[in-house]
PDB file of C-alpha atoms in Angstrom:
ATOM      1  CA  MET A   1      86.429 -57.482  39.959  1.00  0.00           C
ATOM      2  CA  ILE A   2      86.710 -61.147  39.012  1.00  0.00           C
ATOM      3  CA  LEU A   3      84.435 -63.494  41.019  1.00  0.00           C
ATOM      4  CA  ASP A   4      86.276 -66.369  42.688  1.00  0.00           C
ATOM      5  CA  ARG A   5      84.385 -69.627  41.717  1.00  0.00           C
ATOM      6  CA  ALA A   6      86.153 -71.750  44.407  1.00  0.00           C
ATOM      7  CA  PRO A   7      83.904 -70.844  47.320  1.00  0.00           C
ATOM      8  CA  LEU A   8      80.850 -71.114  45.219  1.00  0.00           C
ATOM      9  CA  GLU A   9      81.988 -74.619  44.010  1.00  0.00           C
ATOM     10  CA  ARG A  10      82.383 -75.669  47.736  1.00  0.00           C
ATOM     11  CA  ASP A  11      78.976 -74.381  48.734  1.00  0.00           C
ATOM     12  CA  LEU A  12      77.361 -76.168  45.796  1.00  0.00           C
ATOM     13  CA  ALA A  13      79.183 -79.353  46.410  1.00  0.00           C
ATOM     14  CA  LYS A  14      78.263 -79.310  50.138  1.00  0.00           C
ATOM     15  CA  GLY A  15      74.609 -78.615  49.347  1.00  0.00           C
ATOM     16  CA  ILE A  16      74.485 -81.406  46.681  1.00  0.00           C
ATOM     17  CA  GLU A  17      75.852 -83.792  49.287  1.00  0.00           C
ATOM     18  CA  GLN A  18      73.212 -82.798  51.783  1.00  0.00           C
ATOM     19  CA  LEU A  19      70.466 -83.313  49.179  1.00  0.00           C
ATOM     20  CA  ALA A  20      71.861 -86.774  48.480  1.00  0.00           C
ATOM     21  CA  ILE A  21      71.407 -86.439  44.720  1.00  0.00           C
ATOM     22  CA  SER A  22      73.787 -87.561  41.968  1.00  0.00           C
ATOM     23  CA  VAL A  23      75.322 -84.618  39.944  1.00  0.00           C
ATOM     24  CA  THR A  24      78.125 -85.147  37.476  1.00  0.00           C
ATOM     25  CA  THR A  25      81.193 -82.907  37.236  1.00  0.00           C
ATOM     26  CA  GLU A  26      80.010 -81.591  33.965  1.00  0.00           C
ATOM     27  CA  GLN A  27      76.542 -80.639  35.488  1.00  0.00           C
ATOM     28  CA  LYS A  28      78.231 -78.818  38.394  1.00  0.00           C
ATOM     29  CA  THR A  29      80.306 -76.806  36.004  1.00  0.00           C
ATOM     30  CA  LEU A  30      77.223 -75.955  33.908  1.00  0.00           C
ATOM     31  CA  LEU A  31      75.340 -74.899  37.108  1.00  0.00           C
ATOM     32  CA  LEU A  32      78.212 -72.590  38.188  1.00  0.00           C
ATOM     33  CA  ASP A  33      78.492 -71.267  34.663  1.00  0.00           C
ATOM     34  CA  TYR A  34      74.846 -70.427  34.775  1.00  0.00           C
ATOM     35  CA  LEU A  35      75.355 -68.702  38.204  1.00  0.00           C
ATOM     36  CA  MET A  36      78.285 -66.651  36.905  1.00  0.00           C
ATOM     37  CA  LEU A  37      76.140 -65.390  33.989  1.00  0.00           C
ATOM     38  CA  LEU A  38      73.393 -64.493  36.304  1.00  0.00           C
ATOM     39  CA  VAL A  39      75.784 -62.467  38.527  1.00  0.00           C
ATOM     40  CA  LYS A  40      77.087 -60.706  35.469  1.00  0.00           C
ATOM     41  CA  TRP A  41      73.795 -59.895  33.909  1.00  0.00           C
ATOM     42  CA  ASN A  42      72.113 -59.066  37.158  1.00  0.00           C
ATOM     43  CA  LYS A  43      74.100 -55.871  37.590  1.00  0.00           C
ATOM     44  CA  ALA A  44      72.427 -54.251  34.542  1.00  0.00           C
ATOM     45  CA  TYR A  45      69.233 -56.179  34.187  1.00  0.00           C
ATOM     46  CA  ASN A  46      68.146 -56.522  37.783  1.00  0.00           C
ATOM     47  CA  LEU A  47      67.053 -60.215  37.218  1.00  0.00           C
ATOM     48  CA  THR A  48      66.950 -61.032  40.912  1.00  0.00           C
ATOM     49  CA  SER A  49      66.887 -59.228  44.139  1.00  0.00           C
ATOM     50  CA  ILE A  50      69.591 -61.715  45.462  1.00  0.00           C
ATOM     51  CA  ARG A  51      72.942 -59.981  44.923  1.00  0.00           C
ATOM     52  CA  ASN A  52      75.246 -62.109  47.049  1.00  0.00           C
ATOM     53  CA  PRO A  53      76.630 -65.043  44.825  1.00  0.00           C
ATOM     54  CA  GLN A  54      76.890 -67.405  47.787  1.00  0.00           C
ATOM     55  CA  GLN A  55      73.181 -66.635  48.629  1.00  0.00           C
ATOM     56  CA  MET A  56      72.427 -67.274  44.934  1.00  0.00           C
ATOM     57  CA  VAL A  57      73.900 -70.817  45.358  1.00  0.00           C
ATOM     58  CA  ILE A  58      71.445 -71.468  48.079  1.00  0.00           C
ATOM     59  CA  ARG A  59      68.317 -69.544  46.980  1.00  0.00           C
ATOM     60  CA  HIS A  60      68.545 -70.262  43.269  1.00  0.00           C
ATOM     61  CA  LEU A  61      70.585 -73.396  42.581  1.00  0.00           C
ATOM     62  CA  LEU A  62      70.003 -75.497  45.667  1.00  0.00           C
ATOM     63  CA  ASP A  63      66.299 -74.211  45.782  1.00  0.00           C
ATOM     64  CA  SER A  64      65.892 -75.726  42.281  1.00  0.00           C
ATOM     65  CA  LEU A  65      67.977 -78.932  42.819  1.00  0.00           C
ATOM     66  CA  VAL A  66      65.708 -79.728  45.851  1.00  0.00           C
ATOM     67  CA  LEU A  67      63.195 -80.753  43.192  1.00  0.00           C
ATOM     68  CA  VAL A  68      65.401 -83.413  41.577  1.00  0.00           C
ATOM     69  CA  PRO A  69      64.008 -86.419  43.742  1.00  0.00           C
ATOM     70  CA  ALA A  70      60.576 -85.477  42.757  1.00  0.00           C
ATOM     71  CA  PHE A  71      61.343 -86.444  39.071  1.00  0.00           C
ATOM     72  CA  PHE A  72      61.734 -89.989  40.250  1.00  0.00           C
ATOM     73  CA  ASP A  73      58.481 -90.009  42.261  1.00  0.00           C
ATOM     74  CA  GLU A  74      55.433 -91.313  40.382  1.00  0.00           C
ATOM     75  CA  GLU A  75      53.175 -89.827  43.093  1.00  0.00           C
ATOM     76  CA  ILE A  76      54.545 -86.424  42.105  1.00  0.00           C
ATOM     77  CA  ILE A  77      55.469 -86.560  38.469  1.00  0.00           C
ATOM     78  CA  GLY A  78      52.815 -89.186  37.380  1.00  0.00           C
ATOM     79  CA  LYS A  79      53.144 -92.473  35.662  1.00  0.00           C
ATOM     80  CA  THR A  80      53.223 -91.252  32.025  1.00  0.00           C
ATOM     81  CA  GLY A  81      56.965 -90.690  31.630  1.00  0.00           C
ATOM     82  CA  ASN A  82      56.549 -86.923  31.536  1.00  0.00           C
ATOM     83  CA  SER A  83      59.140 -85.390  29.248  1.00  0.00           C
ATOM     84  CA  ASN A  84      57.792 -81.798  28.452  1.00  0.00           C
ATOM     85  CA  PHE A  85      57.960 -79.260  31.234  1.00  0.00           C
ATOM     86  CA  LEU A  86      56.824 -75.687  31.493  1.00  0.00           C
ATOM     87  CA  ASP A  87      58.302 -73.272  34.022  1.00  0.00           C
ATOM     88  CA  VAL A  88      55.639 -70.484  34.397  1.00  0.00           C
ATOM     89  CA  GLY A  89      57.046 -67.098  35.505  1.00  0.00           C
ATOM     90  CA  THR A  90      60.518 -68.428  35.340  1.00  0.00           C
ATOM     91  CA  GLY A  91      62.224 -65.035  35.846  1.00  0.00           C
ATOM     92  CA  ALA A  92      65.972 -65.668  35.679  1.00  0.00           C
ATOM     93  CA  GLY A  93      65.329 -69.279  34.957  1.00  0.00           C
ATOM     94  CA  ILE A  94      64.474 -70.710  38.426  1.00  0.00           C
ATOM     95  CA  PRO A  95      63.941 -73.580  38.742  1.00  0.00           C
ATOM     96  CA  GLY A  96      63.686 -74.621  35.073  1.00  0.00           C
ATOM     97  CA  LEU A  97      67.219 -73.797  33.991  1.00  0.00           C
ATOM     98  CA  PRO A  98      69.045 -75.773  36.602  1.00  0.00           C
ATOM     99  CA  LEU A  99      66.549 -78.664  36.251  1.00  0.00           C
ATOM    100  CA  SER A 100      67.231 -78.609  32.418  1.00  0.00           C
ATOM    101  CA  ILE A 101      70.940 -79.202  33.286  1.00  0.00           C
ATOM    102  CA  MET A 102      70.064 -82.096  35.584  1.00  0.00           C
ATOM    103  CA  PHE A 103      67.716 -83.676  33.041  1.00  0.00           C
ATOM    104  CA  PRO A 104      69.064 -83.231  29.593  1.00  0.00           C
ATOM    105  CA  GLU A 105      66.772 -85.925  28.130  1.00  0.00           C
ATOM    106  CA  LYS A 106      63.652 -83.862  29.090  1.00  0.00           C
ATOM    107  CA  GLN A 107      62.346 -80.741  27.382  1.00  0.00           C
ATOM    108  CA  PHE A 108      61.912 -77.434  29.296  1.00  0.00           C
ATOM    109  CA  THR A 109      60.033 -74.397  28.186  1.00  0.00           C
ATOM    110  CA  LEU A 110      60.981 -71.259  30.309  1.00  0.00           C
ATOM    111  CA  LEU A 111      58.073 -68.798  30.193  1.00  0.00           C
ATOM    112  CA  ASP A 112      58.177 -65.154  31.200  1.00  0.00           C
ATOM    113  CA  SER A 113      56.600 -61.863  29.975  1.00  0.00           C
ATOM    114  CA  ASN A 114      59.621 -59.760  30.945  1.00  0.00           C
ATOM    115  CA  GLY A 115      61.742 -59.054  27.847  1.00  0.00           C
ATOM    116  CA  LYS A 116      64.980 -58.461  29.854  1.00  0.00           C
ATOM    117  CA  LYS A 117      64.612 -61.751  31.618  1.00  0.00           C
ATOM    118  CA  THR A 118      63.844 -63.745  28.344  1.00  0.00           C
ATOM    119  CA  ARG A 119      66.847 -62.061  26.632  1.00  0.00           C
ATOM    120  CA  PHE A 120      69.062 -63.222  29.457  1.00  0.00           C
ATOM    121  CA  LEU A 121      67.724 -66.850  29.236  1.00  0.00           C
ATOM    122  CA  ILE A 122      68.305 -66.801  25.463  1.00  0.00           C
ATOM    123  CA  GLN A 123      71.861 -65.858  26.163  1.00  0.00           C
ATOM    124  CA  VAL A 124      72.241 -68.587  28.735  1.00  0.00           C
ATOM    125  CA  LYS A 125      70.663 -71.158  26.390  1.00  0.00           C
ATOM    126  CA  THR A 126      73.259 -70.168  23.755  1.00  0.00           C
ATOM    127  CA  GLU A 127      76.276 -70.068  25.940  1.00  0.00           C
ATOM    128  CA  LEU A 128      75.577 -73.272  27.819  1.00  0.00           C
ATOM    129  CA  ALA A 129      74.337 -75.011  24.565  1.00  0.00           C
ATOM    130  CA  ARG A 130      71.077 -76.112  26.189  1.00  0.00           C
ATOM    131  CA  GLN A 131      69.380 -77.978  23.358  1.00  0.00           C
ATOM    132  CA  ASN A 132      66.525 -79.128  25.589  1.00  0.00           C
ATOM    133  CA  VAL A 133      65.506 -75.542  26.547  1.00  0.00           C
ATOM    134  CA  GLU A 134      63.067 -73.209  24.780  1.00  0.00           C
ATOM    135  CA  VAL A 135      62.541 -69.632  25.898  1.00  0.00           C
ATOM    136  CA  ALA A 136      59.153 -68.094  25.458  1.00  0.00           C
ATOM    137  CA  LYS A 137      58.213 -64.358  26.034  1.00  0.00           C
ATOM    138  CA  SER A 138      54.426 -64.434  26.666  1.00  0.00           C
ATOM    139  CA  ARG A 139      51.870 -64.040  29.347  1.00  0.00           C
ATOM    140  CA  ILE A 140      50.596 -67.434  30.507  1.00  0.00           C
ATOM    141  CA  GLU A 141      47.082 -66.763  29.571  1.00  0.00           C
ATOM    142  CA  SER A 142      47.998 -66.328  25.834  1.00  0.00           C
ATOM    143  CA  PHE A 143      50.725 -68.898  25.674  1.00  0.00           C
ATOM    144  CA  ALA A 144      50.246 -71.602  22.965  1.00  0.00           C
ATOM    145  CA  PRO A 145      52.828 -74.306  23.318  1.00  0.00           C
ATOM    146  CA  LYS A 146      54.187 -76.259  20.253  1.00  0.00           C
ATOM    147  CA  GLN A 147      53.449 -79.457  21.918  1.00  0.00           C
ATOM    148  CA  LYS A 148      51.536 -80.891  24.792  1.00  0.00           C
ATOM    149  CA  ILE A 149      52.881 -80.022  28.236  1.00  0.00           C
ATOM    150  CA  ASP A 150      53.080 -82.815  30.724  1.00  0.00           C
ATOM    151  CA  THR A 151      54.127 -80.912  33.846  1.00  0.00           C
ATOM    152  CA  ILE A 152      53.804 -77.247  34.688  1.00  0.00           C
ATOM    153  CA  PHE A 153      55.702 -75.762  37.577  1.00  0.00           C
ATOM    154  CA  CYS A 154      56.091 -72.404  39.182  1.00  0.00           C
ATOM    155  CA  ARG A 155      58.027 -70.741  42.025  1.00  0.00           C
ATOM    156  CA  ALA A 156      56.825 -67.553  43.673  1.00  0.00           C
ATOM    157  CA  PHE A 157      54.665 -66.912  40.676  1.00  0.00           C
ATOM    158  CA  SER A 158      51.225 -66.265  42.107  1.00  0.00           C
ATOM    159  CA  SER A 159      48.577 -67.650  44.373  1.00  0.00           C
ATOM    160  CA  LEU A 160      47.447 -71.123  43.689  1.00  0.00           C
ATOM    161  CA  PRO A 161      43.949 -70.238  42.329  1.00  0.00           C
ATOM    162  CA  ASP A 162      45.623 -67.706  39.902  1.00  0.00           C
ATOM    163  CA  PHE A 163      48.226 -70.199  38.896  1.00  0.00           C
ATOM    164  CA  VAL A 164      45.534 -72.867  38.135  1.00  0.00           C
ATOM    165  CA  SER A 165      43.375 -70.269  36.274  1.00  0.00           C
ATOM    166  CA  GLY A 166      46.250 -69.220  34.129  1.00  0.00           C
ATOM    167  CA  VAL A 167      47.399 -72.662  33.005  1.00  0.00           C
ATOM    168  CA  GLU A 168      43.886 -74.287  32.807  1.00  0.00           C
ATOM    169  CA  HIS A 169      43.967 -74.050  28.948  1.00  0.00           C
ATOM    170  CA  LEU A 170      47.192 -76.020  28.928  1.00  0.00           C
ATOM    171  CA  MET A 171      45.956 -78.889  31.084  1.00  0.00           C
ATOM    172  CA  THR A 172      44.994 -82.370  29.938  1.00  0.00           C
ATOM    173  CA  GLU A 173      43.954 -85.377  31.927  1.00  0.00           C
ATOM    174  CA  ASN A 174      47.466 -86.328  32.909  1.00  0.00           C
ATOM    175  CA  THR A 175      48.937 -82.840  33.427  1.00  0.00           C
ATOM    176  CA  ARG A 176      50.592 -82.237  36.734  1.00  0.00           C
ATOM    177  CA  LEU A 177      51.020 -78.831  38.348  1.00  0.00           C
ATOM    178  CA  LEU A 178      53.897 -78.397  40.750  1.00  0.00           C
ATOM    179  CA  ALA A 179      53.815 -75.234  42.893  1.00  0.00           C
ATOM    180  CA  MET A 180      56.797 -74.348  45.011  1.00  0.00           C
ATOM    181  CA  LYS A 181      55.644 -72.532  48.216  1.00  0.00           C
ATOM    182  CA  GLY A 182      56.986 -71.446  51.573  1.00  0.00           C
ATOM    183  CA  VAL A 183      54.650 -72.251  54.336  1.00  0.00           C
ATOM    184  CA  ILE A 184      51.610 -74.376  53.340  1.00  0.00           C
ATOM    185  CA  PRO A 185      49.138 -71.881  51.888  1.00  0.00           C
ATOM    186  CA  GLU A 186      46.004 -73.179  53.684  1.00  0.00           C
ATOM    187  CA  GLU A 187      43.666 -70.357  52.421  1.00  0.00           C
ATOM    188  CA  GLU A 188      44.822 -70.623  48.836  1.00  0.00           C
ATOM    189  CA  LEU A 189      44.241 -74.426  48.975  1.00  0.00           C
ATOM    190  CA  GLU A 190      40.648 -73.847  50.175  1.00  0.00           C
ATOM    191  CA  MET A 191      40.039 -71.361  47.335  1.00  0.00           C
ATOM    192  CA  LEU A 192      40.954 -73.997  44.631  1.00  0.00           C
ATOM    193  CA  PRO A 193      38.135 -75.068  42.272  1.00  0.00           C
ATOM    194  CA  SER A 194      36.439 -78.271  43.124  1.00  0.00           C
ATOM    195  CA  THR A 195      37.778 -79.755  39.836  1.00  0.00           C
ATOM    196  CA  ILE A 196      41.342 -79.530  41.184  1.00  0.00           C
ATOM    197  CA  ASN A 197      42.785 -82.340  43.255  1.00  0.00           C
ATOM    198  CA  VAL A 198      45.588 -81.818  45.801  1.00  0.00           C
ATOM    199  CA  GLU A 199      47.575 -84.961  45.113  1.00  0.00           C
ATOM    200  CA  LYS A 200      50.349 -84.322  47.558  1.00  0.00           C
ATOM    201  CA  ILE A 201      52.147 -81.781  49.704  1.00  0.00           C
ATOM    202  CA  VAL A 202      55.899 -82.420  49.974  1.00  0.00           C
ATOM    203  CA  PRO A 203      58.039 -80.619  52.559  1.00  0.00           C
ATOM    204  CA  LEU A 204      61.294 -79.503  51.022  1.00  0.00           C
ATOM    205  CA  ASP A 205      64.563 -79.044  52.930  1.00  0.00           C
ATOM    206  CA  VAL A 206      66.939 -76.695  51.187  1.00  0.00           C
ATOM    207  CA  PRO A 207      70.461 -76.819  52.475  1.00  0.00           C
ATOM    208  CA  GLY A 208      71.489 -73.515  53.999  1.00  0.00           C
ATOM    209  CA  LEU A 209      68.088 -72.166  53.994  1.00  0.00           C
ATOM    210  CA  ASP A 210      66.288 -71.774  57.327  1.00  0.00           C
ATOM    211  CA  GLU A 211      62.892 -71.292  55.859  1.00  0.00           C
ATOM    212  CA  GLU A 212      59.861 -73.570  55.195  1.00  0.00           C
ATOM    213  CA  ARG A 213      59.495 -74.895  51.726  1.00  0.00           C
ATOM    214  CA  HIS A 214      56.754 -77.038  50.331  1.00  0.00           C
ATOM    215  CA  LEU A 215      55.866 -78.517  46.878  1.00  0.00           C
ATOM    216  CA  ILE A 216      52.077 -78.601  46.151  1.00  0.00           C
ATOM    217  CA  VAL A 217      51.076 -81.180  43.576  1.00  0.00           C
ATOM    218  CA  LEU A 218      47.817 -80.520  41.783  1.00  0.00           C
ATOM    219  CA  THR A 219      45.806 -82.315  39.140  1.00  0.00           C
ATOM    220  CA  ARG A 220      42.615 -81.741  37.369  1.00  0.00           C
ATOM    221  CA  GLN A 221      39.483 -83.909  37.687  1.00  0.00           C
ATOM    222  CA  TYR A 222      37.790 -85.016  34.427  1.00  0.00           C
ATOM    223  CA  PRO A 223      34.387 -86.638  34.169  1.00  0.00           C
ATOM    224  CA  THR A 224      34.272 -90.428  34.078  1.00  0.00           C
ATOM    225  CA  ASN A 225      32.153 -92.216  31.541  1.00  0.00           C
ATOM    226  CA  ASP A 226      29.597 -92.905  34.316  1.00  0.00           C
ATOM    227  CA  THR A 227      29.445 -89.224  35.236  1.00  0.00           C
ATOM    228  CA  GLN A 228      28.928 -88.180  31.668  1.00  0.00           C
ATOM    229  CA  GLY A 229      26.072 -90.534  31.153  1.00  0.00           C
ATOM    230  CA  GLU A 230      24.047 -89.267  34.155  1.00  0.00           C
TER     231      GLU A 230
END
């Protein structure tokens, strides 16, 4: 059965309009090309529990594109002109793959320990000619990046304390952690180490999704010169 792209194009265009973000025709085409590959591969590889393509538009594409405004907010992304991004536990490439389409000038590493999922992502990278995407099959604890990572994000990966613990070896003074969550995880926030700052909690409104979404922005404290001299 051939999947009709037209309804998906309409749903995507409507969601983009509600998000009030700028998306080129080429980017829309690439986003839907990715979705079509996901639908195709999901039948055999079980990449996502979402089977309905129109729900995939909402829960995968729009739920990723909702982060686009964050890339223009210094309080979220920092002031260092971040260009290297790591998506931890990316699964089928959410949100890193859609974001790589939106920001071709930035580099995205998609990390997952599941071989089926990384094989799918390598295929997507090839078919969509994503030169700004690297796919890495590894557990986060043993991952050694080729270059410094500026921003690390995750979606439905783990608890905040586990996320911080897993990526701690990758963090520098300017590294930002962006965790996509549903309701604000108050208990998880309380369990964070004292060296971790909660910089900002941003409510996210995903078109077509009647569920709470929040972006938790974390940084790590480093001793000042005064503190080191005490």
